[in-house]
Coordinates of C-alpha atoms in Angstrom, one line a residue:
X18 CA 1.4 6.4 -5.0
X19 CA 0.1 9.8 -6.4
X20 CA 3.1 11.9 -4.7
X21 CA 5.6 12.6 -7.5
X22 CA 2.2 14.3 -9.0
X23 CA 1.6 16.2 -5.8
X24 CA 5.0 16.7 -5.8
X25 CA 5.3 19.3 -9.0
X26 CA 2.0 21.5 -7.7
X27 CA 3.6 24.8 -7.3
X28 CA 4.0 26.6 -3.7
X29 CA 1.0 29.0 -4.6
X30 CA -1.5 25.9 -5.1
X31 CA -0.9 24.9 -1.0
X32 CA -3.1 21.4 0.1
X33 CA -5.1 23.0 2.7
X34 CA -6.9 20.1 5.7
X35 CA -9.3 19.0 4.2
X36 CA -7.3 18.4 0.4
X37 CA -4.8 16.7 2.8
X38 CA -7.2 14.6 4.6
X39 CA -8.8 13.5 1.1
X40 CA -5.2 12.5 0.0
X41 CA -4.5 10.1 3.0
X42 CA -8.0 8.6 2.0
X43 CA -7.1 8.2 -1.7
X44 CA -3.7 7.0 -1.1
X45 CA -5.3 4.1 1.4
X46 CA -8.5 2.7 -0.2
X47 CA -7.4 0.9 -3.3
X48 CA -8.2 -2.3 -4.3
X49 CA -6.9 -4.2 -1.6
X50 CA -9.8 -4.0 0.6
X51 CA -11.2 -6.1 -2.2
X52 CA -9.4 -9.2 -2.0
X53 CA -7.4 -9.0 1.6
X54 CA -10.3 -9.6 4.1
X55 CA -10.3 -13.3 2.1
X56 CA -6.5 -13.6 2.8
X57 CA -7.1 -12.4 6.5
X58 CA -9.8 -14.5 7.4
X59 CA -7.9 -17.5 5.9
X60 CA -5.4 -17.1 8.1
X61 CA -7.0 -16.6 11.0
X62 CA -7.8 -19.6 13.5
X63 CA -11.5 -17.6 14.7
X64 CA -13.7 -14.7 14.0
X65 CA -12.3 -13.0 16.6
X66 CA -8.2 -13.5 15.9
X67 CA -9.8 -12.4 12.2
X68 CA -11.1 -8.6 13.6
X69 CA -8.4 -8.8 15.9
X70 CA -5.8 -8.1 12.8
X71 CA -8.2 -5.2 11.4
X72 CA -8.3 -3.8 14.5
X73 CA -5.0 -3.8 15.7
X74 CA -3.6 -3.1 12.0
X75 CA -6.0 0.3 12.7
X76 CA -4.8 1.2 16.0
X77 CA -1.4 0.2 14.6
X78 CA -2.1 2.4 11.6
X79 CA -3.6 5.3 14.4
X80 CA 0.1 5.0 15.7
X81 CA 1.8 4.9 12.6
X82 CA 0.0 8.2 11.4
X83 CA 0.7 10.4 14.9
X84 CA 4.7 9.0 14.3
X85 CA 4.4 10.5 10.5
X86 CA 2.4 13.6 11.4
X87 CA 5.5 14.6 14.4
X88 CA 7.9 13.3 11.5
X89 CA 6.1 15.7 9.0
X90 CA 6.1 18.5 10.9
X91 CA 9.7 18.7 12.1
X92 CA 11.0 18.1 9.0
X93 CA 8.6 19.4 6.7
X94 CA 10.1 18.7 3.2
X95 CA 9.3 17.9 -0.4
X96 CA 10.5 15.0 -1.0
X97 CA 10.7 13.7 2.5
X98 CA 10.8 10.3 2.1
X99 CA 14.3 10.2 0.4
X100 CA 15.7 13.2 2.4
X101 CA 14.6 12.3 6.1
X102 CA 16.5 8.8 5.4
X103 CA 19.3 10.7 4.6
X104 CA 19.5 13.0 7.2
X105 CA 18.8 10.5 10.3
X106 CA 20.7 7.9 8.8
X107 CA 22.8 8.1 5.7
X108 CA 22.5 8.6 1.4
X109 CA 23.2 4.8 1.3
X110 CA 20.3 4.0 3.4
X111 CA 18.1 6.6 1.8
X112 CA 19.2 5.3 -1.4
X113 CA 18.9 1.5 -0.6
X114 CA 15.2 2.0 0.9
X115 CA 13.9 4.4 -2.0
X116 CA 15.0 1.4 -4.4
X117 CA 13.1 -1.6 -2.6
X118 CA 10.3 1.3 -2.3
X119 CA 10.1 0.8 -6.1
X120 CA 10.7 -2.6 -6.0
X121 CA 7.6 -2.8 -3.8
X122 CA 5.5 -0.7 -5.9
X123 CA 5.9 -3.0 -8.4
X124 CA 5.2 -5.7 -6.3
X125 CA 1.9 -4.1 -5.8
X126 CA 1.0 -3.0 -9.0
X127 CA 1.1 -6.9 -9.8
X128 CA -0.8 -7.8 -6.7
X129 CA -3.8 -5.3 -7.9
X130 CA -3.0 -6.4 -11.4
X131 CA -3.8 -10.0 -10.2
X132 CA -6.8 -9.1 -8.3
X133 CA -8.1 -7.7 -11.6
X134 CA -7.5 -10.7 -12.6
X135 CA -9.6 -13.0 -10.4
X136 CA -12.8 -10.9 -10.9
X137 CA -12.9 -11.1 -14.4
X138 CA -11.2 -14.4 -15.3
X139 CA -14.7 -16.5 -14.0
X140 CA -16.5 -13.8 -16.3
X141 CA -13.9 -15.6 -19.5
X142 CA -13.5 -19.1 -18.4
X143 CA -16.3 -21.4 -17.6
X144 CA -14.0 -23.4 -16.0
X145 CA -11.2 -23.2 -13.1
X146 CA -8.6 -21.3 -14.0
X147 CA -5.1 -21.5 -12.6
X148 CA -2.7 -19.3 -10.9
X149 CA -1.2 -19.1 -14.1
X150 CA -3.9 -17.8 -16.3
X151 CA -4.8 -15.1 -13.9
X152 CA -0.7 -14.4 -13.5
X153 CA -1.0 -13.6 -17.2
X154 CA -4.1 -11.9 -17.8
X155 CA -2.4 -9.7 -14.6
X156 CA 0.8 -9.6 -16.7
X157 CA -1.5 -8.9 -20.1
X158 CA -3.3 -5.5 -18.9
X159 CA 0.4 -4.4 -17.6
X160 CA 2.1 -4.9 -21.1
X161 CA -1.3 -3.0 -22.4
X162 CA -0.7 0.2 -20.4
X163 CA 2.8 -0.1 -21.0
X164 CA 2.3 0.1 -24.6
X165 CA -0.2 3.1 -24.0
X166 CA 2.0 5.1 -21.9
X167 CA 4.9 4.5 -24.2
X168 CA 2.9 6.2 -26.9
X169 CA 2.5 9.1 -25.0
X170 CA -1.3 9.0 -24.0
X171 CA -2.0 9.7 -20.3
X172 CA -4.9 9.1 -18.0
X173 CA -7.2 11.9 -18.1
X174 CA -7.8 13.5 -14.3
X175 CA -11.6 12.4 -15.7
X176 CA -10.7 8.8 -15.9
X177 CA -9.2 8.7 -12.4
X178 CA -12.4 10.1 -10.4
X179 CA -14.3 8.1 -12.4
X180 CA -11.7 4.9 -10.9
X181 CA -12.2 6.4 -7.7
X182 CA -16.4 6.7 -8.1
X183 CA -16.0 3.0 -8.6
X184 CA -14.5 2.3 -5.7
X185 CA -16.5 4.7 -3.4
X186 CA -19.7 3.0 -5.0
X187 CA -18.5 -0.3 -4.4
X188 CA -17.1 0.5 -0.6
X189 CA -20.8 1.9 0.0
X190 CA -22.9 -1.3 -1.2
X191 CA -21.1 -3.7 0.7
X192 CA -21.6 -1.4 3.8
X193 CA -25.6 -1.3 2.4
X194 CA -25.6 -5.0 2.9
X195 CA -25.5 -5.0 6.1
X196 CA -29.1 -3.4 5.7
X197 CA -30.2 -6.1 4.4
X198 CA -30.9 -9.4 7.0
X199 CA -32.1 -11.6 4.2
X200 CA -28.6 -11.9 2.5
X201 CA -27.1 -12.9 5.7
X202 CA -25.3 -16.3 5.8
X203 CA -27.3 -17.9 8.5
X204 CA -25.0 -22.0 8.3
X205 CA -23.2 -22.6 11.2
X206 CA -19.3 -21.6 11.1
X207 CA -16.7 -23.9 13.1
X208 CA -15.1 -22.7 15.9
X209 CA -12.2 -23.5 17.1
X210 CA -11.3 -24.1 20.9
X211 CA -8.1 -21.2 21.3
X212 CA -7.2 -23.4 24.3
X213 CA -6.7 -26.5 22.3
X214 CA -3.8 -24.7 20.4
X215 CA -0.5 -23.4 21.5
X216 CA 0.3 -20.0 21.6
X217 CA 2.8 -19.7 19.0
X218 CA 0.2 -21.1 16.4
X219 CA -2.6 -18.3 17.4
X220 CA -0.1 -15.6 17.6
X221 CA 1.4 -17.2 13.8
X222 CA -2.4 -17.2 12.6
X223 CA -2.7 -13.3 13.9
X224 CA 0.5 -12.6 12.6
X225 CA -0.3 -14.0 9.0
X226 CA -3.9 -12.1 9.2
X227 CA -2.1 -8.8 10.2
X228 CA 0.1 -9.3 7.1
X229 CA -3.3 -9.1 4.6
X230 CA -4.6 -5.8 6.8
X231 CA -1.1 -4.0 6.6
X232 CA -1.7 -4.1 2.9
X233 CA -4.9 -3.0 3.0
X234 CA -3.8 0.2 5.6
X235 CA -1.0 1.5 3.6
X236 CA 0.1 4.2 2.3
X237 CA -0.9 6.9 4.8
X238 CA 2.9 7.1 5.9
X239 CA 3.5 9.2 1.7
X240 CA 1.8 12.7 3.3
X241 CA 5.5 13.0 4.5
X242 CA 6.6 14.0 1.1
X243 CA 4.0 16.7 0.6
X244 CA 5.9 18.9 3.8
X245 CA 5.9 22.4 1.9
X246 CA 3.3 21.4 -0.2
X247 CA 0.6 22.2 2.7
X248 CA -0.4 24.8 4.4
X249 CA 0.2 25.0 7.6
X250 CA 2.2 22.0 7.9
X251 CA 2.6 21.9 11.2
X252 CA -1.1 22.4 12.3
X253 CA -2.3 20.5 9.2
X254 CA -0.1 17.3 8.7
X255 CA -1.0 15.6 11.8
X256 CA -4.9 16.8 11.3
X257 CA -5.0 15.6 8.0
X258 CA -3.6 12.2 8.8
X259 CA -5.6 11.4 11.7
X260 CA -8.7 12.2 10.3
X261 CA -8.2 10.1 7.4
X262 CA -6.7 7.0 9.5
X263 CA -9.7 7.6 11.2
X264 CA -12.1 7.1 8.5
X265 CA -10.4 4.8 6.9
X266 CA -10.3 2.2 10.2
X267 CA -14.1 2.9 10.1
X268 CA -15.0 1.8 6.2
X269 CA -12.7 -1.0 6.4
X270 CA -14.4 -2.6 9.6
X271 CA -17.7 -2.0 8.2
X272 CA -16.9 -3.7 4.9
X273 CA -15.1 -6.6 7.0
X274 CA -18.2 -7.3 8.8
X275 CA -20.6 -7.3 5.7
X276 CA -18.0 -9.7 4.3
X277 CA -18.1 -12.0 7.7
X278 CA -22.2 -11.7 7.9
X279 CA -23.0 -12.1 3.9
X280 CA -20.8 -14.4 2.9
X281 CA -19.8 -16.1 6.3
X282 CA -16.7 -17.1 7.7
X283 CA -16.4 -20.6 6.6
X284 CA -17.2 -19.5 2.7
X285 CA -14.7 -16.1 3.3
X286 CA -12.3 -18.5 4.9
X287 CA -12.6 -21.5 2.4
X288 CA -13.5 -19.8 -0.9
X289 CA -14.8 -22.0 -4.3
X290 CA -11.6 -21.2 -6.3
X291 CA -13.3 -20.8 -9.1
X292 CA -15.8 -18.1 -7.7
X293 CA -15.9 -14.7 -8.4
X294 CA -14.2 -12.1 -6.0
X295 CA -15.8 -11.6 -2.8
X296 CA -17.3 -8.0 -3.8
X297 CA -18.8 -9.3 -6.3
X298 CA -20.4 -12.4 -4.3
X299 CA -22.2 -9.8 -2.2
X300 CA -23.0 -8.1 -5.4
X301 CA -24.8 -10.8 -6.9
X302 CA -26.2 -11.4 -3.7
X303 CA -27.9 -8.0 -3.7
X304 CA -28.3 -7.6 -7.1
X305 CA -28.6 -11.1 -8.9
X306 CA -26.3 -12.7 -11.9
X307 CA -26.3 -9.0 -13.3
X308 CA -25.0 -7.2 -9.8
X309 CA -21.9 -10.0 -10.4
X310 CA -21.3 -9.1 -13.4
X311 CA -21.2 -5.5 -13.4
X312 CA -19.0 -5.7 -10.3
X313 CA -16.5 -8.1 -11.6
X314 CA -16.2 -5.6 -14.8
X315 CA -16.2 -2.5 -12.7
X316 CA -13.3 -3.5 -10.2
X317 CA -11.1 -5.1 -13.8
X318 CA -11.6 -1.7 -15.4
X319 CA -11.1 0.3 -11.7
X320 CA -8.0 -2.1 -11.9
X321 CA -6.7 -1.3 -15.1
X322 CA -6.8 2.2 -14.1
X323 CA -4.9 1.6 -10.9
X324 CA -2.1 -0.1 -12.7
X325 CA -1.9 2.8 -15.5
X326 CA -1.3 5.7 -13.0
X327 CA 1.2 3.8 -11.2
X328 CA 2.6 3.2 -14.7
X329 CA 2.3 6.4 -15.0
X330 CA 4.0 7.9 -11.4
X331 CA 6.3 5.8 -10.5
X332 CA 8.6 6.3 -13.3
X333 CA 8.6 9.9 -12.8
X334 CA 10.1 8.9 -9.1
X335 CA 12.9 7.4 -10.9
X336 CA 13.6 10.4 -12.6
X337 CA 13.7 12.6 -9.9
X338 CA 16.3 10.3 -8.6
X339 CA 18.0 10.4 -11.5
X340 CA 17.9 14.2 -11.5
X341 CA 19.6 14.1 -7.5
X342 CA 21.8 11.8 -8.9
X343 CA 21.0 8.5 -7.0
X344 CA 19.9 6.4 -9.8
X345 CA 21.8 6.8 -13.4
X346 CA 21.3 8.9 -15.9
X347 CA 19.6 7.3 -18.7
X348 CA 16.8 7.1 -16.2
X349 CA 16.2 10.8 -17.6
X350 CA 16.0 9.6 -20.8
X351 CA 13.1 11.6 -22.5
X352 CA 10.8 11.4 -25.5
X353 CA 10.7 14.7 -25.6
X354 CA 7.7 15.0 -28.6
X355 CA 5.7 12.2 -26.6
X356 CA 6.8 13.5 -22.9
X357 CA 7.4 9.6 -22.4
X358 CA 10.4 8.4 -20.0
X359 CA 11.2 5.2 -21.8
X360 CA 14.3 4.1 -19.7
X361 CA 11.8 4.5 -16.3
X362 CA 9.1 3.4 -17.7
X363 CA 10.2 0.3 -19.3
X364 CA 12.6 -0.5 -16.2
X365 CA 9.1 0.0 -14.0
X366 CA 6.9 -2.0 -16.0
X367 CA 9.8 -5.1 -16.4
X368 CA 9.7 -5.3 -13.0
X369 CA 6.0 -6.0 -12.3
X370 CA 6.4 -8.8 -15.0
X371 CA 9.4 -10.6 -13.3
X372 CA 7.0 -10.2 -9.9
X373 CA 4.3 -11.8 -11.3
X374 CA 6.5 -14.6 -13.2
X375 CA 8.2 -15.5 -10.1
X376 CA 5.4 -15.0 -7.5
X377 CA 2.2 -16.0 -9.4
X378 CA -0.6 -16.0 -6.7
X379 CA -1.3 -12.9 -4.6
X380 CA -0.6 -14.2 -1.7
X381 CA 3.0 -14.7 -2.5
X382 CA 2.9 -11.4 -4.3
X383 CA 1.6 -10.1 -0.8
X384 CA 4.1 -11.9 1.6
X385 CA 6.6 -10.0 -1.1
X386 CA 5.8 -6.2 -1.0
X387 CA 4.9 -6.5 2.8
X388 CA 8.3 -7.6 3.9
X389 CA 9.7 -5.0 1.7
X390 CA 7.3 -2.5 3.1
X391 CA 8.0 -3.8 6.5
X392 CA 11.7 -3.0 6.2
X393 CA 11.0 0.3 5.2
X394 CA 8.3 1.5 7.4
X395 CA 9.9 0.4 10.3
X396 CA 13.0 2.5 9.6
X397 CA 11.3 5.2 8.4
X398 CA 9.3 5.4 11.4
X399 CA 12.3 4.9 13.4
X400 CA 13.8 8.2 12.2
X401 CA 11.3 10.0 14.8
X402 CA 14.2 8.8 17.7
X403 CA 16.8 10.8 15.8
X404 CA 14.3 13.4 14.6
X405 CA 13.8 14.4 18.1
X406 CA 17.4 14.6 19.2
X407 CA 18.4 17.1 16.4
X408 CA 15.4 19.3 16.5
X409 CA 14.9 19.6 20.1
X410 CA 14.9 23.5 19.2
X411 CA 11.6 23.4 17.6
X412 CA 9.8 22.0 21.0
X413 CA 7.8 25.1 22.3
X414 CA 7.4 26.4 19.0
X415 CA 3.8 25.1 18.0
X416 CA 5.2 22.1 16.0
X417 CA 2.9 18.8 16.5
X418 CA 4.5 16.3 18.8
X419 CA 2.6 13.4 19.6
X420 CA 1.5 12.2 23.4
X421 CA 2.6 8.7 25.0
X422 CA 5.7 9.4 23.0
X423 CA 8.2 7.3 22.8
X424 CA 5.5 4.4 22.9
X425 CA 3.4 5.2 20.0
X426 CA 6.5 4.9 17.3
X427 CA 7.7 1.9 19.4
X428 CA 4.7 -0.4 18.9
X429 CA 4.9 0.7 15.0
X430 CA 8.4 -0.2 14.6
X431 CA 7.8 -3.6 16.7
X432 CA 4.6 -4.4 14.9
X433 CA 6.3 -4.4 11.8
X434 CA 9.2 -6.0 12.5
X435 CA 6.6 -8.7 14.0
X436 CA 4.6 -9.0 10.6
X437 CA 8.3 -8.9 8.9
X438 CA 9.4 -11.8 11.2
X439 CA 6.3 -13.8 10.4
X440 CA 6.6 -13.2 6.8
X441 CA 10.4 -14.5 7.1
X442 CA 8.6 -17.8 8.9
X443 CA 6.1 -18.9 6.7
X444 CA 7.5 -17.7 3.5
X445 CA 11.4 -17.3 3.7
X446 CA 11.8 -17.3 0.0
X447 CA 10.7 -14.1 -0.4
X448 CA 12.3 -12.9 3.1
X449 CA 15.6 -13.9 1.9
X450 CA 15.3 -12.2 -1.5
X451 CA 14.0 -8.9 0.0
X452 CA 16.7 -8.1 2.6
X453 CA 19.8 -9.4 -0.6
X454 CA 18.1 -7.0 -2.8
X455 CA 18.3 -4.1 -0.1
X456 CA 21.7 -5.4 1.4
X457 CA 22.7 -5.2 -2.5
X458 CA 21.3 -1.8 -3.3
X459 CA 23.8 -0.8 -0.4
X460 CA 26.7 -2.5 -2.1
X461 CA 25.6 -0.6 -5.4
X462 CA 25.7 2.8 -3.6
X463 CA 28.9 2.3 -2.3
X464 CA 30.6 0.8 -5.2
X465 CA 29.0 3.5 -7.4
X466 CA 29.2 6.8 -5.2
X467 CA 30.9 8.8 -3.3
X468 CA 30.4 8.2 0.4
X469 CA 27.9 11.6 0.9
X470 CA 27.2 13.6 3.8
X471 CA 24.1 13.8 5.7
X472 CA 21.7 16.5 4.5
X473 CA 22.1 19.2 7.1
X474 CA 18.8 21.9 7.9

């Protein structure tokens, strides 16, 4: 999310390992780890199908990273994400993919926005509140930041450690839980017999579970934009990734298990709808009525955050499209005395709203962005097959290239198509409207350009 920033750092400020490695981290840990265990574990049929989808979504994310890092490192570009597309493929698929890219940062924005949403909405209403109501409180802090960042007033770096302080501190106290037997849920949880159900319904509940952790796991796959941006590239990309998969896989099993032993299965798996989010259950639990509430506030303002720097980055991805002539120009449209891009910006933020008023829970949201994402990392990761064919001069020169190739960047691609594919099963809505929107964006490039050439090295 933070790479159109990274993106302007000039070639004397180089990201050495470990700036790289704490970029991976920062790009991964948002808030999703917040809300998607719930969403996992109510998918899954068992416990064990449960860590089975954070566990494979790791290793999965493990071979995802080693794919990038090879991917990195023989085509080491700024901007990568848009220009590898092009050159393996073609501008149209570069073109088409960067769009639903957008269209899935969006998506996500409103899926944060809305987790904001349900930790502070049982702080305002006494009540239940509906999908709606949280839909629009999620909708209300977007239309807040929008005005804010139209009026030229940016997120200080300040404000943005002190985001990510929130959710380091918050990470670390549910892993201190686990410290603490007495908060354990000690009731009984029902198990279910696997061999009472088919195999297509326990590979459906581990598909469905494995959709909630690919949320949760993304954004590693960005450190492909940074190419000339780090030093080293070759020696650091596939370093910096793996480390940071690597701690990543590690915090986000710890906190699943302090979520599975403090609250339990059953309550993680059949939540009160009208209780607060799940970090702040374990918060109250360690803490009392005042832990809860102090959590709940800290996540909505660590939210609120969140959805301003997006406001404020992915706009400025528009314009660099604009400026290479992919998107039109108005998207360059300046306020020059305010350094505000109004056409982006207002484009950006029109889209979260129409996400959240057409897919008001975050589930739906999620089922959304990750078929979206699903399309695009699996043809992202794909370029690797072509990526090795065309540079085949770089082998022997010291550039990374990844063991138990080509099977590492097959189970990727095949993962993802498999979450895609479950995605287009249990909510086909949202399958159909992803792949018209990218088969359109194709349509658009065509009808609007030039057929381009590949970029050439």
């Amino acid at each position: 999310m933070f790479f159109s920033y990274l993106q302007t750092m000039s070639s004397k400020n180089r990201l050495g390992l470990f700036s790289l490695t704490m970029i991976v981290i920062g790009l991964v840990i948002g808030m999703g780890i917040f809300r998607t265990s719930k969403d996992a574990a109510g998918a899954a049929l068992t416990p064990s199908i449960f860590f089975a989808a954070w566990i494979v979504g790791g290793l999965v994310a493990f071979c995802g990273a080693l794919t990038y890092a090879e991917i990195g490192s023989r085509y080491p570009v700024t901007g990568g994400y848009y220009k590898i597309f092009s050159y393996a493929y073609h501008p149209s698929i570069a073109f088409a993919i960067n769009c639903i890219i957008l269209i899935s940062n969006a998506a996500s924005l409103s899926g944060v926005a809305l987790i904001g949403s349900e930790y502070i909405a049982p702080l305002i209403f006494k009540s239940e509140t509906t999908s709606t109501i949280k839909a629009f409180i999620a909708m209300s802090a977007i239309i807040i930041f929008y005005g804010v960042n139209l009026m030229g007033l940016r997120m200080s770096s300040r404000t943005q450690n002190v985001l990510m302080l929130i959710k380091i501190s918050m990470v670390v106290i549910l892993i201190a839980s686990l410290f603490f037997p007495s908060l354990y849920n000690t009731a009984p949880y029902v198990v279910m017999d696997l061999k009472t159900q088919n195999f297509g319904a326990i590979l459906l509940s581990f598909g469905v579970a494995l959709k909630a952790t690919s949320f949760t796991y993304g954004g590693y796959q960005q450190t492909i934009n940074f190419g000339e941006e780090i030093e080293n590239p070759r020696q650091n990309i596939p370093k910096g990734i793996f480390i940071g998969i690597l701690v990543i896989v590690s915090l986000y099993l710890f906190v699943s298990f302090a979520y599975f032993k403090v609250i339990g299965f059953n309550e993680l798996k059949h939540p009160d709808p009208n209780s607060p989010g799940i970090a702040a259950i374990i918060a109250e639990k360690m803490f009392g009525p005042a832990g809860r509430y102090a959590s709940s506030i800290l996540l909505f303002i660590a939210v609120l955050a969140y959805v301003n720097v997006l406001l404020l980055s992915n706009p400025r991805v528009m314009y660099a499209m604009s400026e290479d002539g992919i998107l039109p120009p108005s998207f360059k449209k300046k306020e020059e005395k305010k350094d505000v891009l109004t056409v982006s910006l207002t484009v950006f933020a029109a889209m979260c709203i129409v996400v959240l008023f057409f897919a008001d829970t975050f589930d739906k949201i999620l089922s959304f962005t990750i078929f979206l994402d699903s399309i695009g990392m699996a043809t992202s990761a794909a370029t690797i097959f072509v990526l090795r064919k065309r540079t085949r001069h770089l082998d022997g020169t010291g550039i990374y290239s990844m063991k138990l190739y080509p099977l590492m960047p097959v189970i990727f691609v095949l993962t993802y198509l498999f979450v895609g594919t479950v995605i287009a099963i249990t909510f086909p809505k949202y399958a159909i409207i992803g792949l018209s929107v990218f088969v359109a964006f194709l349509i658009i490039y065509f009808l609007v350009y030039k057929k381009k050439k590949p970029v050439q090295t």
